[in-house]
Coordinates of C-alpha atoms in Angstrom, one line a residue:
Chain T
M1 CA 0.0 0.0 0.0
S2 CA 1.4 3.3 -1.0
K3 CA 1.4 5.9 1.8
G4 CA 1.2 8.6 -0.8
K5 CA 4.2 10.5 -2.2
H6 CA 2.2 13.7 -2.3
S7 CA 2.2 16.1 0.5
G8 CA -1.4 16.8 1.5
L9 CA -0.6 20.5 1.9
D10 CA 0.9 20.7 -1.6
F11 CA -2.2 19.0 -3.1
L12 CA -4.5 21.2 -1.1
D13 CA -2.6 24.4 -2.2
A14 CA -2.9 23.3 -5.9
C15 CA -6.6 22.6 -5.5
Q16 CA -7.2 25.9 -3.7
A17 CA -6.0 28.0 -6.5
R18 CA -8.2 26.1 -9.1
V19 CA -11.2 26.1 -6.8
D20 CA -11.0 29.7 -5.8
E21 CA -10.9 30.7 -9.5
E22 CA -14.0 28.6 -10.2
L23 CA -15.8 30.1 -7.2
D24 CA -14.9 33.6 -8.3
R25 CA -16.6 32.9 -11.6
C26 CA -19.5 31.2 -9.9
I27 CA -20.6 34.3 -8.0
E28 CA -19.9 37.1 -10.4
R29 CA -19.1 40.6 -9.1
S30 CA -22.3 42.7 -9.5
S31 CA -22.1 45.8 -11.6
A32 CA -24.5 47.8 -9.4
S33 CA -24.1 47.6 -5.6
N34 CA -25.8 44.4 -4.6
R35 CA -25.5 43.7 -0.9
L36 CA -26.7 40.1 -1.2
Q37 CA -24.2 39.2 -3.9
E38 CA -21.4 40.9 -1.9
A39 CA -22.3 38.9 1.2
M40 CA -22.2 35.7 -0.9
R41 CA -18.8 36.6 -2.3
Y42 CA -17.5 37.6 1.2
S43 CA -18.6 34.3 2.7
V44 CA -17.3 32.1 -0.1
L45 CA -14.1 33.8 -1.1
G46 CA -12.8 34.7 2.3
G47 CA -10.2 32.0 2.5
G48 CA -11.1 28.5 3.6
K49 CA -8.9 25.5 3.1
R50 CA -11.2 23.9 0.5
I51 CA -10.9 20.5 2.0
R52 CA -14.1 19.2 0.5
P53 CA -13.2 20.4 -3.1
A54 CA -9.8 18.8 -2.6
L55 CA -11.4 15.5 -1.6
C56 CA -13.6 15.8 -4.6
L57 CA -10.7 16.4 -7.0
G58 CA -8.8 13.7 -5.2
A59 CA -11.5 11.1 -5.7
A60 CA -11.8 12.0 -9.4
S61 CA -8.1 11.4 -9.7
A62 CA -8.4 8.1 -7.8
V63 CA -10.7 6.8 -10.5
G64 CA -8.4 8.1 -13.2
H65 CA -9.7 11.5 -14.1
T66 CA -7.5 14.6 -13.6
G67 CA -9.3 17.1 -15.9
D68 CA -11.4 20.0 -14.9
N69 CA -14.8 18.1 -14.7
A70 CA -14.6 17.6 -11.0
L71 CA -14.2 21.3 -10.4
V72 CA -18.0 21.7 -11.0
P73 CA -19.1 19.5 -8.1
A74 CA -16.0 20.7 -6.0
C75 CA -17.4 24.2 -6.3
A76 CA -21.0 23.1 -5.5
L77 CA -19.7 21.3 -2.4
E78 CA -17.9 24.4 -1.2
L79 CA -21.0 26.5 -1.7
I80 CA -23.0 24.2 0.5
H81 CA -20.2 24.2 3.1
A82 CA -20.1 28.0 3.0
Y83 CA -23.9 28.4 3.4
S84 CA -23.8 26.0 6.4
L85 CA -21.1 28.1 8.1
I86 CA -23.0 31.4 7.6
H87 CA -26.1 29.9 9.2
D88 CA -24.1 28.1 11.9
D89 CA -22.5 31.4 13.0
L90 CA -25.9 33.2 13.4
P91 CA -26.8 34.6 16.8
A92 CA -29.6 32.1 17.2
M93 CA -27.2 29.2 16.4
D94 CA -23.6 29.3 17.6
D95 CA -23.4 33.1 17.8
D96 CA -19.9 33.4 16.5
D97 CA -18.4 36.8 15.6
L98 CA -15.2 35.4 14.1
R99 CA -14.6 32.9 11.3
R100 CA -11.2 32.4 9.7
G101 CA -10.0 35.4 11.6
R102 CA -12.5 37.7 9.9
P103 CA -15.9 39.0 11.1
T104 CA -18.7 36.4 10.3
T105 CA -21.2 37.3 7.6
H106 CA -23.9 38.6 9.9
I107 CA -21.3 40.9 11.6
A108 CA -19.8 42.1 8.4
F109 CA -23.2 42.7 6.8
D110 CA -26.3 42.1 8.9
E111 CA -28.4 39.2 10.1
A112 CA -31.1 39.3 7.5
T113 CA -28.5 39.5 4.7
A114 CA -26.6 36.6 6.2
I115 CA -29.7 34.4 6.3
L116 CA -30.5 35.2 2.7
A117 CA -26.8 34.8 1.5
G118 CA -26.8 31.3 3.1
D119 CA -30.1 30.5 1.4
A120 CA -28.9 31.7 -2.0
L121 CA -25.6 29.8 -1.7
Q122 CA -27.5 26.6 -1.1
T123 CA -29.6 27.2 -4.2
L124 CA -26.5 28.2 -6.2
A125 CA -24.9 24.9 -5.4
F126 CA -27.7 23.1 -7.2
S127 CA -27.8 25.6 -10.0
W128 CA -24.1 25.2 -10.6
L129 CA -24.4 21.4 -10.8
T130 CA -27.2 21.6 -13.4
E131 CA -25.8 24.4 -15.5
T132 CA -22.0 24.1 -15.6
G133 CA -19.5 21.8 -17.2
S134 CA -20.2 19.0 -19.6
F135 CA -21.9 16.0 -18.2
D136 CA -24.7 13.8 -19.4
A137 CA -28.0 14.2 -17.8
E138 CA -27.7 11.0 -15.8
T139 CA -24.4 12.1 -14.2
R140 CA -25.7 15.5 -13.4
L141 CA -28.8 14.1 -11.8
A142 CA -26.8 11.6 -9.7
M143 CA -24.6 14.4 -8.4
V144 CA -27.6 16.6 -7.5
R145 CA -29.2 13.6 -5.8
E146 CA -26.2 12.8 -3.7
L147 CA -25.5 16.4 -2.8
A148 CA -29.2 16.9 -1.7
R149 CA -29.1 13.7 0.3
A150 CA -26.0 14.6 2.1
S151 CA -27.0 18.2 2.9
G152 CA -30.6 17.9 4.0
H153 CA -32.4 16.8 7.2
K154 CA -31.1 13.3 6.9
G155 CA -27.6 14.6 6.4
M156 CA -25.8 17.8 7.4
V157 CA -28.8 19.9 8.6
G158 CA -30.0 16.9 10.6
G159 CA -26.6 16.7 12.2
Q160 CA -26.7 20.4 13.1
A161 CA -30.1 19.9 14.7
I162 CA -28.7 17.0 16.8
D163 CA -25.8 19.2 17.7
L164 CA -28.1 22.0 19.0
E165 CA -30.1 19.5 21.0
S166 CA -27.0 17.9 22.5
V167 CA -25.5 21.0 24.1
G168 CA -25.2 20.2 27.8
Q169 CA -26.2 16.6 27.3
K170 CA -24.0 13.6 28.1
L171 CA -23.7 11.6 24.8
T172 CA -22.3 8.1 24.4
L173 CA -19.5 7.6 21.8
S174 CA -22.1 6.1 19.5
Q175 CA -24.4 9.1 19.8
L176 CA -21.5 11.5 19.2
E177 CA -20.6 9.6 16.1
T178 CA -24.1 9.7 14.8
M179 CA -24.1 13.4 15.2
H180 CA -20.8 13.9 13.4
R181 CA -21.7 11.4 10.6
H182 CA -24.5 13.7 9.8
K183 CA -23.1 17.1 10.6
T184 CA -19.7 16.9 8.9
G185 CA -19.4 13.3 7.7
A186 CA -22.3 13.4 5.1
L187 CA -20.8 16.2 3.1
I188 CA -17.3 14.8 3.3
E189 CA -18.7 11.5 2.0
A190 CA -20.6 13.4 -0.8
S191 CA -17.3 15.2 -1.7
V192 CA -15.7 11.9 -2.5
I193 CA -18.7 10.4 -4.2
L194 CA -19.4 13.5 -6.4
G195 CA -15.7 13.5 -7.5
A196 CA -15.9 9.9 -8.5
L197 CA -19.3 10.4 -10.2
S198 CA -18.0 13.4 -12.2
S199 CA -15.6 11.1 -14.0
G200 CA -18.6 9.4 -15.6
S201 CA -17.1 6.0 -15.0
V202 CA -16.9 4.6 -11.5
S203 CA -17.4 1.0 -10.6
D204 CA -19.5 -0.1 -7.6
A205 CA -16.4 -1.6 -6.0
E206 CA -14.5 1.7 -6.4
Q207 CA -17.5 3.7 -5.0
A208 CA -17.8 1.4 -2.0
S209 CA -14.1 1.7 -1.2
L210 CA -14.2 5.5 -1.6
T211 CA -17.3 5.7 0.6
E212 CA -15.5 3.7 3.4
Y213 CA -12.5 6.0 3.1
A214 CA -14.7 9.0 3.4
K215 CA -16.7 7.7 6.3
A216 CA -13.5 7.1 8.4
L217 CA -12.0 10.4 7.2
G218 CA -15.1 12.4 8.1
L219 CA -14.9 11.1 11.7
A220 CA -11.2 11.6 11.9
F221 CA -11.7 15.2 10.7
Q222 CA -14.0 15.8 13.7
V223 CA -11.8 14.1 16.3
Q224 CA -8.9 16.3 15.1
D225 CA -11.2 19.4 15.2
D226 CA -12.1 18.6 18.8
L227 CA -8.4 18.1 19.7
L228 CA -7.5 21.4 18.0
D229 CA -10.3 23.2 20.0
I230 CA -8.4 22.2 23.2
E231 CA -4.9 22.4 22.0
G232 CA -4.9 25.0 19.3
D233 CA -4.2 28.7 19.3
T234 CA -6.9 31.3 18.6
E235 CA -4.8 33.1 16.1
I236 CA -4.2 29.9 14.1
I237 CA -7.5 28.2 14.3
G238 CA -9.4 31.5 13.8
K239 CA -11.8 31.0 16.8
P240 CA -11.3 31.2 20.5
Q241 CA -9.6 28.1 21.9
G242 CA -11.7 25.8 24.0
S243 CA -14.9 27.4 22.7
D244 CA -16.7 24.1 22.3
M245 CA -15.8 23.0 25.8
A246 CA -16.9 26.3 27.1
R247 CA -20.3 25.9 25.5
D248 CA -20.5 22.4 27.1
K249 CA -20.7 20.8 23.7
P250 CA -19.9 17.0 23.7
T251 CA -16.4 16.3 22.3
Y252 CA -14.2 13.3 21.7
P253 CA -11.6 14.4 24.3
A254 CA -14.3 14.9 26.8
L255 CA -15.5 11.3 26.2
L256 CA -12.2 9.5 25.6
G257 CA -9.6 11.8 27.2
I258 CA -7.0 13.5 25.1
E259 CA -4.9 10.4 24.7
G260 CA -7.9 8.2 24.0
A261 CA -9.0 10.7 21.3
R262 CA -5.5 10.6 19.7
E263 CA -5.6 6.8 19.6
H264 CA -9.1 6.9 18.0
L265 CA -7.8 9.3 15.5
D266 CA -5.0 7.0 14.5
A267 CA -7.4 4.1 14.1
L268 CA -9.6 6.1 11.9
L269 CA -6.7 7.2 9.7
N270 CA -5.5 3.7 9.3
H271 CA -9.0 2.6 8.4
A272 CA -9.3 5.4 5.8
L273 CA -5.9 4.5 4.2
N274 CA -6.7 0.8 4.3
S275 CA -9.9 1.4 2.4
L276 CA -7.8 2.6 -0.5
R277 CA -5.7 -0.6 -0.6
D278 CA -7.0 -1.6 -4.1
F279 CA -6.1 1.7 -5.6
G280 CA -2.6 2.5 -7.1
P281 CA -0.7 5.8 -7.0
E282 CA -3.6 7.6 -8.6
A283 CA -5.2 7.6 -5.1
D284 CA -2.1 9.2 -3.6
P285 CA -3.8 12.6 -3.4
L286 CA -6.5 11.0 -1.2
R287 CA -3.9 9.3 0.9
A288 CA -2.1 12.6 1.3
M289 CA -5.3 14.4 2.2
A290 CA -6.0 11.8 5.0
N291 CA -2.6 12.3 6.4
Y292 CA -2.9 16.0 6.2
I293 CA -6.3 16.1 7.9
V294 CA -5.2 14.3 11.0
A295 CA -2.0 16.3 11.3
R296 CA -3.3 19.7 10.5
T297 CA -2.8 22.5 13.1
H298 CA -5.8 24.6 12.1
Chain X
M1 CA -61.5 32.6 -25.7
S2 CA -63.0 30.5 -23.0
K3 CA -63.2 32.4 -19.7
G4 CA -63.1 29.1 -17.9
K5 CA -66.0 27.1 -16.7
H6 CA -64.2 25.9 -13.6
S7 CA -64.3 27.8 -10.3
G8 CA -60.8 28.6 -9.2
L9 CA -61.8 27.7 -5.7
D10 CA -63.1 24.3 -6.7
F11 CA -59.9 23.6 -8.6
L12 CA -57.8 24.8 -5.7
D13 CA -59.7 22.7 -3.2
A14 CA -59.3 19.6 -5.4
C15 CA -55.5 20.3 -5.7
Q16 CA -55.1 21.0 -2.0
A17 CA -56.2 17.5 -1.0
R18 CA -53.9 15.8 -3.5
V19 CA -51.0 18.0 -2.7
D20 CA -51.4 17.8 1.1
E21 CA -51.4 14.0 0.9
E22 CA -48.2 14.1 -1.2
L23 CA -46.5 16.6 1.2
D24 CA -47.5 14.4 4.2
R25 CA -45.6 11.5 2.5
C26 CA -42.7 13.8 1.7
I27 CA -41.8 14.6 5.3
E28 CA -42.6 11.4 7.1
R29 CA -43.5 11.4 10.8
S30 CA -40.4 10.5 12.7
S31 CA -40.5 7.6 15.1
A32 CA -38.3 9.1 17.7
S33 CA -39.0 12.7 18.7
N34 CA -37.2 14.7 16.1
R35 CA -37.6 18.4 16.6
L36 CA -36.3 19.4 13.2
Q37 CA -38.7 17.1 11.3
E38 CA -41.6 18.2 13.5
A39 CA -40.8 21.8 12.6
M40 CA -40.6 20.9 8.9
R41 CA -44.0 19.2 9.1
Y42 CA -45.5 22.1 11.2
S43 CA -44.4 24.6 8.6
V44 CA -45.4 22.7 5.5
L45 CA -48.6 21.0 6.6
G46 CA -50.2 23.9 8.5
G47 CA -52.7 24.9 5.9
G48 CA -51.7 27.1 3.0
K49 CA -53.8 27.6 -0.1
R50 CA -51.3 25.6 -2.3
I51 CA -51.6 28.2 -5.1
R52 CA -48.2 27.3 -6.6
P53 CA -49.0 23.6 -6.7
A54 CA -52.4 24.3 -8.2
L55 CA -50.7 26.4 -10.9
C56 CA -48.3 23.6 -11.5
L57 CA -51.1 21.0 -11.9
G58 CA -53.1 23.5 -14.0
A59 CA -50.2 24.0 -16.4
A60 CA -49.7 20.2 -16.7
S61 CA -53.4 20.0 -17.6
A62 CA -53.1 22.9 -20.1
V63 CA -50.6 20.9 -22.1
G64 CA -52.8 17.8 -21.9
H65 CA -51.6 15.9 -18.8
T66 CA -53.9 15.3 -15.9
G67 CA -52.1 12.4 -14.2
D68 CA -50.1 12.5 -11.0
N69 CA -46.7 13.3 -12.5
A70 CA -47.1 17.0 -11.9
L71 CA -47.6 16.3 -8.1
V72 CA -43.9 15.8 -7.8
P73 CA -42.8 19.3 -8.9
A74 CA -46.0 20.7 -7.2
C75 CA -44.7 19.4 -3.9
A76 CA -41.2 20.7 -4.5
L77 CA -42.5 24.2 -5.3
E78 CA -44.5 24.2 -2.0
L79 CA -41.4 23.1 -0.1
I80 CA -39.5 26.1 -1.5
H81 CA -42.4 28.4 -0.7
A82 CA -42.7 27.0 2.9
Y83 CA -38.9 27.5 3.5
S84 CA -39.1 31.0 2.2
L85 CA -42.0 31.8 4.6
I86 CA -40.1 30.4 7.6
H87 CA -37.1 32.5 6.9
D88 CA -39.1 35.6 6.0
D89 CA -40.9 35.5 9.3
L90 CA -37.6 35.3 11.4
P91 CA -36.9 38.2 13.9
A92 CA -34.1 39.4 11.7
M93 CA -36.3 39.6 8.7
D94 CA -40.0 40.5 8.9
D95 CA -40.3 39.5 12.6
D96 CA -43.8 38.0 12.3
D97 CA -45.3 36.0 15.1
L98 CA -48.4 34.9 13.1
R99 CA -48.8 33.1 9.8
R100 CA -52.1 31.6 8.6
G101 CA -53.5 32.4 12.0
R102 CA -50.9 30.2 13.8
P103 CA -47.7 31.0 15.6
T104 CA -44.8 31.2 13.1
T105 CA -42.2 28.4 13.1
H106 CA -39.6 30.3 15.2
I107 CA -42.4 31.0 17.8
A108 CA -43.8 27.5 17.9
F109 CA -40.3 26.0 18.1
D110 CA -37.3 28.3 18.4
E111 CA -35.2 30.4 16.1
A112 CA -32.4 28.0 15.5
T113 CA -34.8 25.2 14.6
A114 CA -36.7 27.5 12.3
I115 CA -33.5 28.4 10.4
L116 CA -32.6 24.7 10.0
A117 CA -36.1 23.7 9.1
G118 CA -36.1 26.3 6.3
D119 CA -32.7 25.1 5.2
A120 CA -33.7 21.5 5.1
L121 CA -37.0 22.2 3.3
Q122 CA -35.0 23.9 0.5
T123 CA -32.8 20.8 0.2
L124 CA -35.8 18.5 0.3
A125 CA -37.4 20.3 -2.6
F126 CA -34.4 19.3 -4.8
S127 CA -34.2 15.8 -3.3
W128 CA -37.9 15.3 -4.1
L129 CA -37.4 16.3 -7.7
T130 CA -34.5 13.9 -8.2
E131 CA -35.9 10.9 -6.4
T132 CA -39.7 10.8 -6.8
G133 CA -42.1 9.9 -9.6
S134 CA -41.1 8.6 -13.0
F135 CA -39.4 11.0 -15.3
D136 CA -36.5 10.7 -17.7
A137 CA -33.2 12.2 -16.5
E138 CA -33.5 15.2 -19.0
T139 CA -36.9 16.1 -17.6
R140 CA -35.8 15.9 -14.0
L141 CA -32.8 17.9 -14.7
A142 CA -34.7 20.6 -16.5
M143 CA -37.1 20.8 -13.5
V144 CA -34.2 21.1 -11.0
R145 CA -32.6 23.8 -13.1
E146 CA -35.7 25.9 -13.4
L147 CA -36.5 25.6 -9.7
A148 CA -33.0 26.6 -8.7
R149 CA -33.0 29.4 -11.2
A150 CA -36.3 30.7 -9.8
S151 CA -35.4 30.4 -6.1
G152 CA -31.9 31.7 -5.9
H153 CA -30.2 35.1 -5.8
K154 CA -31.3 35.9 -9.3
G155 CA -34.9 34.9 -8.4
M156 CA -36.8 34.7 -5.1
V157 CA -34.0 35.3 -2.6
G158 CA -32.7 38.2 -4.7
G159 CA -36.2 39.7 -4.5
Q160 CA -36.3 39.3 -0.7
A161 CA -33.0 41.1 -0.5
I162 CA -34.4 44.0 -2.7
D163 CA -37.4 44.0 -0.4
L164 CA -35.3 44.4 2.7
E165 CA -33.3 47.2 1.2
S166 CA -36.4 49.0 -0.1
V167 CA -38.1 49.5 3.3
G168 CA -38.5 53.2 3.8
Q169 CA -37.4 53.9 0.2
K170 CA -39.5 55.6 -2.5
L171 CA -39.6 53.1 -5.4
T172 CA -40.8 53.8 -8.9
L173 CA -43.5 51.4 -10.4
S174 CA -40.7 49.8 -12.4
Q175 CA -38.5 49.2 -9.4
L176 CA -41.5 47.8 -7.4
E177 CA -42.2 45.4 -10.3
T178 CA -38.6 44.3 -10.5
M179 CA -38.8 43.5 -6.8
H180 CA -42.0 41.5 -7.1
R181 CA -40.9 39.8 -10.3
H182 CA -38.1 38.3 -8.3
K183 CA -39.6 37.9 -4.9
T184 CA -42.9 36.2 -5.8
G185 CA -43.0 36.2 -9.6
A186 CA -40.1 33.9 -10.2
L187 CA -41.6 31.0 -8.2
I188 CA -45.0 31.5 -9.7
E189 CA -43.4 31.4 -13.2
A190 CA -41.5 28.3 -12.2
S191 CA -44.7 26.7 -11.0
V192 CA -46.2 26.9 -14.4
I193 CA -43.0 25.9 -16.2
L194 CA -42.4 22.9 -14.0
G195 CA -46.0 21.7 -14.5
A196 CA -45.6 21.9 -18.2
L197 CA -42.1 20.3 -18.2
S198 CA -43.4 17.4 -16.0
S199 CA -45.7 16.4 -18.9
G200 CA -42.6 15.5 -20.9
S201 CA -44.0 17.1 -24.0
V202 CA -44.3 20.9 -24.1
S203 CA -43.7 22.9 -27.2
D204 CA -41.6 26.2 -27.2
A205 CA -44.8 28.1 -28.2
E206 CA -46.8 26.6 -25.3
Q207 CA -44.0 27.3 -22.9
A208 CA -43.7 30.9 -24.1
S209 CA -47.5 31.5 -23.6
L210 CA -47.5 29.9 -20.2
T211 CA -44.6 32.0 -19.1
E212 CA -46.3 35.1 -20.2
Y213 CA -49.4 34.1 -18.3
A214 CA -47.4 33.4 -15.2
K215 CA -45.5 36.7 -15.4
A216 CA -48.7 38.7 -15.5
L217 CA -50.3 36.5 -12.8
G218 CA -47.3 36.8 -10.5
L219 CA -47.6 40.6 -10.5
A220 CA -51.4 40.4 -10.2
F221 CA -51.0 38.2 -7.2
Q222 CA -48.8 40.9 -5.6
V223 CA -51.1 43.8 -6.4
Q224 CA -54.0 41.9 -4.8
D225 CA -51.8 41.1 -1.8
D226 CA -51.1 44.8 -1.3
L227 CA -54.8 45.6 -1.7
L228 CA -55.7 42.9 0.9
D229 CA -53.2 44.4 3.3
I230 CA -55.1 47.6 3.3
E231 CA -58.6 46.3 3.0
G232 CA -58.5 42.9 4.6
D233 CA -59.4 41.7 8.0
T234 CA -56.7 40.3 10.3
E235 CA -58.8 37.2 11.1
I236 CA -59.2 36.4 7.5
I237 CA -55.8 37.2 6.1
G238 CA -54.0 35.8 9.1
K239 CA -51.8 38.8 9.7
P240 CA -52.5 42.2 11.1
Q241 CA -54.1 44.5 8.5
G242 CA -52.0 47.4 7.2
S243 CA -48.8 45.7 8.4
D244 CA -46.9 46.4 5.2
M245 CA -48.0 50.1 5.2
A246 CA -47.0 50.3 8.9
R247 CA -43.5 49.0 8.1
D248 CA -43.3 51.6 5.4
K249 CA -42.9 49.0 2.7
P250 CA -43.5 50.2 -0.8
T251 CA -46.9 48.9 -2.2
Y252 CA -49.0 49.3 -5.3
P253 CA -51.7 51.3 -3.6
A254 CA -49.1 53.6 -2.1
L255 CA -47.8 54.3 -5.6
L256 CA -51.0 54.1 -7.7
G257 CA -53.7 54.8 -5.2
I258 CA -56.4 52.2 -4.4
E259 CA -58.3 52.8 -7.6
G260 CA -55.2 52.8 -9.7
A261 CA -54.0 49.6 -8.1
R262 CA -57.4 48.0 -8.9
E263 CA -57.2 49.1 -12.6
H264 CA -53.6 47.8 -12.8
L265 CA -54.9 44.5 -11.4
D266 CA -57.6 44.2 -14.1
A267 CA -55.1 44.9 -16.8
L268 CA -52.8 42.2 -15.5
L269 CA -55.7 39.7 -15.3
N270 CA -56.6 40.4 -18.9
H271 CA -53.1 40.0 -20.0
A272 CA -52.8 36.7 -18.2
L273 CA -56.0 35.4 -19.7
N274 CA -55.1 36.7 -23.1
S275 CA -51.8 34.8 -23.0
L276 CA -53.8 31.6 -22.9
R277 CA -55.8 32.4 -26.1
D278 CA -54.3 29.6 -28.1
F279 CA -55.3 27.0 -25.5
G280 CA -58.6 25.2 -25.4
P281 CA -60.7 24.1 -22.4
E282 CA -57.8 22.1 -21.1
A283 CA -56.4 25.5 -19.8
D284 CA -59.6 26.3 -18.0
P285 CA -58.0 25.5 -14.6
L286 CA -55.4 28.1 -15.3
R287 CA -58.0 30.6 -16.3
A288 CA -60.0 29.8 -13.2
M289 CA -56.9 30.2 -11.1
A290 CA -56.2 33.7 -12.6
N291 CA -59.8 34.8 -11.8
Y292 CA -59.5 33.4 -8.3
I293 CA -56.2 35.0 -7.5
V294 CA -57.4 38.5 -8.3
A295 CA -60.7 38.0 -6.5
R296 CA -59.5 36.2 -3.4
T297 CA -60.2 37.8 0.0
H298 CA -57.2 36.3 1.8

């Protein structure tokens, strides 16, 4: 099994540039002053590591496609992610003033504009999938279906609702995983699936392996996020350290201890890498991404 | 030209029952207590005239299809409409406590749940279009594309943003129309187009006529809404009378006077009916709906 000759950070950097360019085209600058469009651009183009787009491009590469096709779903995934962050940050939700070291959208604009910008970014994700790039109708439809499945009340939004209800609750490890499988896992899984689908030729076996990789990676991402919340530095992670703990949100370190959480993270990384055992070097970007995600410092 | 032998109210009643049944299937009752799903059901199944679904079914009928196919987009349209109402009613937006004579979603549940329920209903609309009924991929994709186009920042959400910015502003008739063409017109137009598309066989000429009908009807709907806001009764219209005027929102009666607004409404009705001149009695439901919309008392 190749451990991946790519550096995850190099791959991420290369993806970032391509994705940011596509996102810039996606929400055009408005000629007249258009507060809504400005808020959409502010939220989408204000940095962001573009992890989901990179996983999407990585999955396309794993099934042998390295062209620009996967940029279309990559962009749609980032639009969904950006909308969820805007709404998550709202006063009625997490009430965060800071995101990626900048004022959150409702602070930089206003609450009503932030709600609408989130709404419009969700719609744009589906528009983008139906109107951009060159795919046959079946492929486009499969991508829309997967993206909707991952982001709705049985996926990401459902996870956010569980998250809200679990503040101050004692969760079991299994309940915590259920929450994260929905809240962040579903979209990470969709990132990999959409990338593979965009190639127009993915076998059932490939799709199953990639899904397994994504499921493990989605949880690993969250464990690392929880560890960073305890160990990280505000300036680097862009939000106050310990903010999840302070809000009495259930976390992996709270359940497993810091060492236990680190071991869990290692096991998830191994599982993710092992899921790619039947792929050759074309899956190195995905391997590198897995290594990057568990080692990242912000 | 047939003026339509149907009563709009009869047609609407018949549609309501079919649509409500479909919507009930669409958001299943959750076995465990699931606050998000409850809020979605509360918002979607709490009455509502189902005007958009009726226009969708009416348009399918106008192009010769009376089966259940059009129920799929009809339901998706109502999900989008329901999500927009939840978000519109939020404290940061219109801050309404009452909708259809019942507490609005953020009052009946809480603000965070209302935001998420709206988000999830939008997603569900797209899921529903991709997963339900029997359509070929091209037809499904065309419906998703039109629905996304109508509801995003260049359609409904864009109109809501203009609406927010125009409070306290003096608008010209043309600016007021631009706002309404986006805010309510785009989805009414999509209702008719999706109904026609769901038939699988609509000519360009039919689609152009139906679009013209929908454009005129969308504006007529808004003029009548503004008139009802002045003349209506809180108990009947389900929101306090004169609430738009009190908020200093621009309205047709404010611009044209009550008589002027009534004349404008008549002209729009005639234009809508005239757009259907090439259709036979199969377009009677659409004719009846137009007559109903300008005559409705709530």
